[in-house]
PDB file of C-alpha atoms in Angstrom:
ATOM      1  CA  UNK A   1      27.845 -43.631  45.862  1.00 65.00           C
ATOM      2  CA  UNK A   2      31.028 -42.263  47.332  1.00 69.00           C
ATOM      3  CA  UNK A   3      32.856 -44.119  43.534  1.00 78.00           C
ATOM      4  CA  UNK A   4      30.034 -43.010  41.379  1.00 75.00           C
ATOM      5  CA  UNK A   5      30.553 -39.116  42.384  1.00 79.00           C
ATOM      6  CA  UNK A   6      34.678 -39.586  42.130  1.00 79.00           C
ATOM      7  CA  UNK A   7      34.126 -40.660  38.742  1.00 72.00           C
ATOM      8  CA  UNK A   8      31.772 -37.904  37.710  1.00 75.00           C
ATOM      9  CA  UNK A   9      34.916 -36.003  38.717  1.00 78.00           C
ATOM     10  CA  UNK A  10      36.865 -37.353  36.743  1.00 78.00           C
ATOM     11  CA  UNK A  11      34.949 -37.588  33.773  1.00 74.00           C
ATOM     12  CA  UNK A  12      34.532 -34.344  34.433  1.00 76.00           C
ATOM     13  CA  UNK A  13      38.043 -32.963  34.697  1.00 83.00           C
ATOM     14  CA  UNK A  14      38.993 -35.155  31.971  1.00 80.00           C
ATOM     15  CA  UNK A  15      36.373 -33.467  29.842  1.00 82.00           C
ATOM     16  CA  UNK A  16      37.568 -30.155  30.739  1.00 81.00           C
ATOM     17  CA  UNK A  17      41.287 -31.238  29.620  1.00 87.00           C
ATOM     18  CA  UNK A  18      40.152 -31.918  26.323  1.00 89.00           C
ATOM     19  CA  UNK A  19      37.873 -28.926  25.721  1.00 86.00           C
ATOM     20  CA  UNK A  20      40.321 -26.753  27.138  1.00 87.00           C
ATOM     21  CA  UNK A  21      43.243 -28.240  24.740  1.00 92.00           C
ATOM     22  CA  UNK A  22      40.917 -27.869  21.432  1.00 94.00           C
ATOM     23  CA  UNK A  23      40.701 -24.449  21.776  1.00 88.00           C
ATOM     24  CA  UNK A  24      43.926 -23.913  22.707  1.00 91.00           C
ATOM     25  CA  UNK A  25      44.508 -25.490  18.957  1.00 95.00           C
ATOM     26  CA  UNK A  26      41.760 -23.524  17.206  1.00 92.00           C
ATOM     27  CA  UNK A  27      42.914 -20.396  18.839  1.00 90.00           C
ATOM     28  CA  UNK A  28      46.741 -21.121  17.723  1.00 93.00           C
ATOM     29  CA  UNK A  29      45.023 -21.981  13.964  1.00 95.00           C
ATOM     30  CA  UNK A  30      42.873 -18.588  13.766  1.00 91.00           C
ATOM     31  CA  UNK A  31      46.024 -16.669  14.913  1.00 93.00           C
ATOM     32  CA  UNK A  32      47.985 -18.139  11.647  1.00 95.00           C
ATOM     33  CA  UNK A  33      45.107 -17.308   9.617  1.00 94.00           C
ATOM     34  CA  UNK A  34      44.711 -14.189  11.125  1.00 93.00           C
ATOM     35  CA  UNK A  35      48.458 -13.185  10.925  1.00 94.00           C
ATOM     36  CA  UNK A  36      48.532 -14.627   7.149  1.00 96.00           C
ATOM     37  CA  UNK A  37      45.498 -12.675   6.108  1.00 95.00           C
ATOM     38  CA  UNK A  38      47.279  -9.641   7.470  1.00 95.00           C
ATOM     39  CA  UNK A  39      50.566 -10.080   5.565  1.00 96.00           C
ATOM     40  CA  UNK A  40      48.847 -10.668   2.374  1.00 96.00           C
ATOM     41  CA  UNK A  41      46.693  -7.060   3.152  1.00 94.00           C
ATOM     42  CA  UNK A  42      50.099  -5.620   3.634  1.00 93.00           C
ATOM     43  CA  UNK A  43      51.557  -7.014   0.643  1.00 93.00           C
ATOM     44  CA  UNK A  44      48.452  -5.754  -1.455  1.00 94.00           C
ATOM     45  CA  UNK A  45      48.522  -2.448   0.169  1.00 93.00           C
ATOM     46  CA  UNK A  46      52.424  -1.810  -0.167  1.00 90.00           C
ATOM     47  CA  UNK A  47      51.877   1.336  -2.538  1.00 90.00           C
ATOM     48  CA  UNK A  48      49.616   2.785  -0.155  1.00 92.00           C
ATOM     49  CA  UNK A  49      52.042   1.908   2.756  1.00 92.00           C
ATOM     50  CA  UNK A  50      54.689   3.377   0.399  1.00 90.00           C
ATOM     51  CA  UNK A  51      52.841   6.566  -0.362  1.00 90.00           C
ATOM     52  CA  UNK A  52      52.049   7.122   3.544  1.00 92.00           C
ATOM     53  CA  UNK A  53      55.779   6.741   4.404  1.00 90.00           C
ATOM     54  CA  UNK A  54      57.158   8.715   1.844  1.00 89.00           C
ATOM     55  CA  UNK A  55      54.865  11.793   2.891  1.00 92.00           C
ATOM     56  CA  UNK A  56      56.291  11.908   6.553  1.00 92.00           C
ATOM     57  CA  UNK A  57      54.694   8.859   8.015  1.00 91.00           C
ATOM     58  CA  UNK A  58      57.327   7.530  10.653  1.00 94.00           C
ATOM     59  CA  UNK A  59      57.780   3.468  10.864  1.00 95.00           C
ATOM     60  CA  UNK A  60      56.344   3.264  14.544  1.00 96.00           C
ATOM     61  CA  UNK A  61      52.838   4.987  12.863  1.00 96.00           C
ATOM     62  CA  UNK A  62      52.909   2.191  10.509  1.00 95.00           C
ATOM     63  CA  UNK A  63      53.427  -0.687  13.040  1.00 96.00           C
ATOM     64  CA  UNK A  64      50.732   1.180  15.003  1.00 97.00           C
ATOM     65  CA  UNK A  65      48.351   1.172  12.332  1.00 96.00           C
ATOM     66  CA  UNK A  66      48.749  -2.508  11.532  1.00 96.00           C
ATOM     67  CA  UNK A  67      49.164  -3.367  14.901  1.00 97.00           C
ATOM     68  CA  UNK A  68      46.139  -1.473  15.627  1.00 97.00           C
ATOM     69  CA  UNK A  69      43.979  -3.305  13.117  1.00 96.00           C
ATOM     70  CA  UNK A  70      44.584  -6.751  14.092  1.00 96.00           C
ATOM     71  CA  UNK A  71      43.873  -5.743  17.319  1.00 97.00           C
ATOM     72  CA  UNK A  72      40.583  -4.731  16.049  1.00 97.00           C
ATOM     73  CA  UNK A  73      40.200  -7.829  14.229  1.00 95.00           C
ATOM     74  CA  UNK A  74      40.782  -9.777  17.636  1.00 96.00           C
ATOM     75  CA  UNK A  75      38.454  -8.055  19.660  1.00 97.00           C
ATOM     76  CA  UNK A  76      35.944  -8.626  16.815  1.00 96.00           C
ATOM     77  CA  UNK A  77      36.955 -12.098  16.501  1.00 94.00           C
ATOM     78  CA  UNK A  78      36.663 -12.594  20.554  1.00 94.00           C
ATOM     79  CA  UNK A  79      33.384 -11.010  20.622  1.00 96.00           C
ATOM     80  CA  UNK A  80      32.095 -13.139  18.102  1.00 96.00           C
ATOM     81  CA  UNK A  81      33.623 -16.417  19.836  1.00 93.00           C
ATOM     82  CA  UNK A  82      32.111 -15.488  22.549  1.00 94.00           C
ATOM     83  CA  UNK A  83      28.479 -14.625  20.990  1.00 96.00           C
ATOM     84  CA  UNK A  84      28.632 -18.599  19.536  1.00 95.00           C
ATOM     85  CA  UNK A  85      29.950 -20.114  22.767  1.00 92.00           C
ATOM     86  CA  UNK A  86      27.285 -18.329  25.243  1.00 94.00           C
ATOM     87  CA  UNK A  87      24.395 -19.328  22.431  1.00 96.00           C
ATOM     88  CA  UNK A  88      26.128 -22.738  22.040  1.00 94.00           C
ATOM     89  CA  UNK A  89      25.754 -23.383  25.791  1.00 91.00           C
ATOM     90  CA  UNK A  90      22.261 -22.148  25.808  1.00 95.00           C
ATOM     91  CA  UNK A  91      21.275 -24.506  22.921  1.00 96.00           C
ATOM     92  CA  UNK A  92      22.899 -27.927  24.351  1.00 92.00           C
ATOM     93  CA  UNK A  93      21.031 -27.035  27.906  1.00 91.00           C
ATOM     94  CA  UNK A  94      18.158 -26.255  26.826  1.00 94.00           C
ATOM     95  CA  UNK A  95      17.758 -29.561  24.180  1.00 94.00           C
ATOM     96  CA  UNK A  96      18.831 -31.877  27.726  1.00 91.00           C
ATOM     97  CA  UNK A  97      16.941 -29.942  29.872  1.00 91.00           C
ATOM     98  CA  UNK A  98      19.685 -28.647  31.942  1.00 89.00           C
ATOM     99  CA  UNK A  99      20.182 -25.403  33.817  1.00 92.00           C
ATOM    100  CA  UNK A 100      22.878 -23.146  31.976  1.00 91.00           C
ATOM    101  CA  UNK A 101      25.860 -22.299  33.605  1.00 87.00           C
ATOM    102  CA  UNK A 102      27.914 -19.333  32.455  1.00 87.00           C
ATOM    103  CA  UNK A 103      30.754 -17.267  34.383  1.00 87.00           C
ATOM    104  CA  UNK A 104      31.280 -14.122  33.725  1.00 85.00           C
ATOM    105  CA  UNK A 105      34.831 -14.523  33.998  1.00 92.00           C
ATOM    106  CA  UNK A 106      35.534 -17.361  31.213  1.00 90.00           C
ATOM    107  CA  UNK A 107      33.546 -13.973  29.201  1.00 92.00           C
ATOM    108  CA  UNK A 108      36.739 -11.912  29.518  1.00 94.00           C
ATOM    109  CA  UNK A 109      38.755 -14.852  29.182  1.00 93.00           C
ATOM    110  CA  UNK A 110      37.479 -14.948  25.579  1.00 92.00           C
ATOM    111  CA  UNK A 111      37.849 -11.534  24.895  1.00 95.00           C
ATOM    112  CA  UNK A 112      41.490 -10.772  26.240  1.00 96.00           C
ATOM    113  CA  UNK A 113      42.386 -13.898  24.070  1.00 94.00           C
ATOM    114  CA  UNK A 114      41.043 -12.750  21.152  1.00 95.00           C
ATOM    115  CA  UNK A 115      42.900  -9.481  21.618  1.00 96.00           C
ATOM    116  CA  UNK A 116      45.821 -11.004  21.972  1.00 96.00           C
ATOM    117  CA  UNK A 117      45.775 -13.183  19.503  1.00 96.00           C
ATOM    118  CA  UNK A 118      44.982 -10.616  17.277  1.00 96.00           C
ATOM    119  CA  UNK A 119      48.251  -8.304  18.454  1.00 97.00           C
ATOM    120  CA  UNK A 120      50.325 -11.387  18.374  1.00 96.00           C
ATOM    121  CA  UNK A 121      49.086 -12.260  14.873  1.00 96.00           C
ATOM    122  CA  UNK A 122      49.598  -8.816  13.465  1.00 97.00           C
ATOM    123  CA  UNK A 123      53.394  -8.767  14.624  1.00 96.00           C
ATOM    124  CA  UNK A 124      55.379  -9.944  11.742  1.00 96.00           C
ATOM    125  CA  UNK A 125      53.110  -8.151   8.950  1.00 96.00           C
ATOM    126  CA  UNK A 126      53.496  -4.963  10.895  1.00 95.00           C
ATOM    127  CA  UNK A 127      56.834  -5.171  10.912  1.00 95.00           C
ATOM    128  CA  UNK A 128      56.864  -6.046   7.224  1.00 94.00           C
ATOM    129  CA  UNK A 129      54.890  -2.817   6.520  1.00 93.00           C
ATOM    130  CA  UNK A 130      56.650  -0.485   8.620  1.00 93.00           C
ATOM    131  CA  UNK A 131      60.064  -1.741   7.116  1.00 92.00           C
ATOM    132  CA  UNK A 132      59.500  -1.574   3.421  1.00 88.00           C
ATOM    133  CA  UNK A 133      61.398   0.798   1.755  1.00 87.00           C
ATOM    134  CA  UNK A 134      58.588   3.267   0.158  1.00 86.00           C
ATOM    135  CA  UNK A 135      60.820   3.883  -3.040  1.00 83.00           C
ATOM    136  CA  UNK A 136      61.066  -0.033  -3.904  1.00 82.00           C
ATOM    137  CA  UNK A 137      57.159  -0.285  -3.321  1.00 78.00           C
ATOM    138  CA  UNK A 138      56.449   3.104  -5.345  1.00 77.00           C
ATOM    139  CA  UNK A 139      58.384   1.500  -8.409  1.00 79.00           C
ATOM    140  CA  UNK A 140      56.755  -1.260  -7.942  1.00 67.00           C
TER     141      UNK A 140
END
């Protein structure tokens, strides 16, 4: 008994590894999508960027609005990933016949990580908007 319950533990842990190592991959793969979604948005808004900056609008407002949206973006995205994870969990036990499990801490988990990943994502095309020179962008 004492070999059959050390292997559930195992199994177990292993299991949790692996789950735990996915998303760490899927969450690095959004955040590249994310971030190259966000430059390409930049690079399609530069004459709007341009226009902002050359009526008085300071770099540090533009990283701040840019920085801002992806961390909007994130929190969307974590909400979301969350939504599908808790309804995932609830679908699986209730085809076996199990009793769901859920912490409320592995909630915020998701959530801080999406917000994160969407600040860390919007980094570099931030600092590509607030940097372009509004006369080069205006001229096209």
């Amino acid at each position: 008994m004492a070999d059959l319950r050390n292997l559930s533990i195992g199994v177990s842990t292993d299991l949790g590894a692996l789950v735990s190592v996915m998303s760490l991959v899927l969450l690095v793969l959004a955040s590249l999508s994310s971030a190259t979604a966000m430059y390409l948005s930049v690079q399609s808004r530069a004459a709007e960027i341009a226009l902002r900056r050359a009526i008085g609008a300071s770099r540090m407002v533009t990283w701040r609005m840019f920085t801002f949206e992806g961390l909007t973006i994130g929190v969307a995205g974590g909400i979301a990933g969350c939504a599908v994870g808790v309804a995932g969990v609830l679908l699986v036990c209730a085809l076996h016949g199990w009793t769901p499990v859920l912490e409320a801490g592995i909630l915020g988990v998701g959530l801080a990580a999406g917000a994160l990943s969407g600040v860390v994502s919007s980094i570099y095309p931030a600092l590509v908007a607030a940097n372009a020179s509004p006369a080069e962008a205006i001229r096209g």
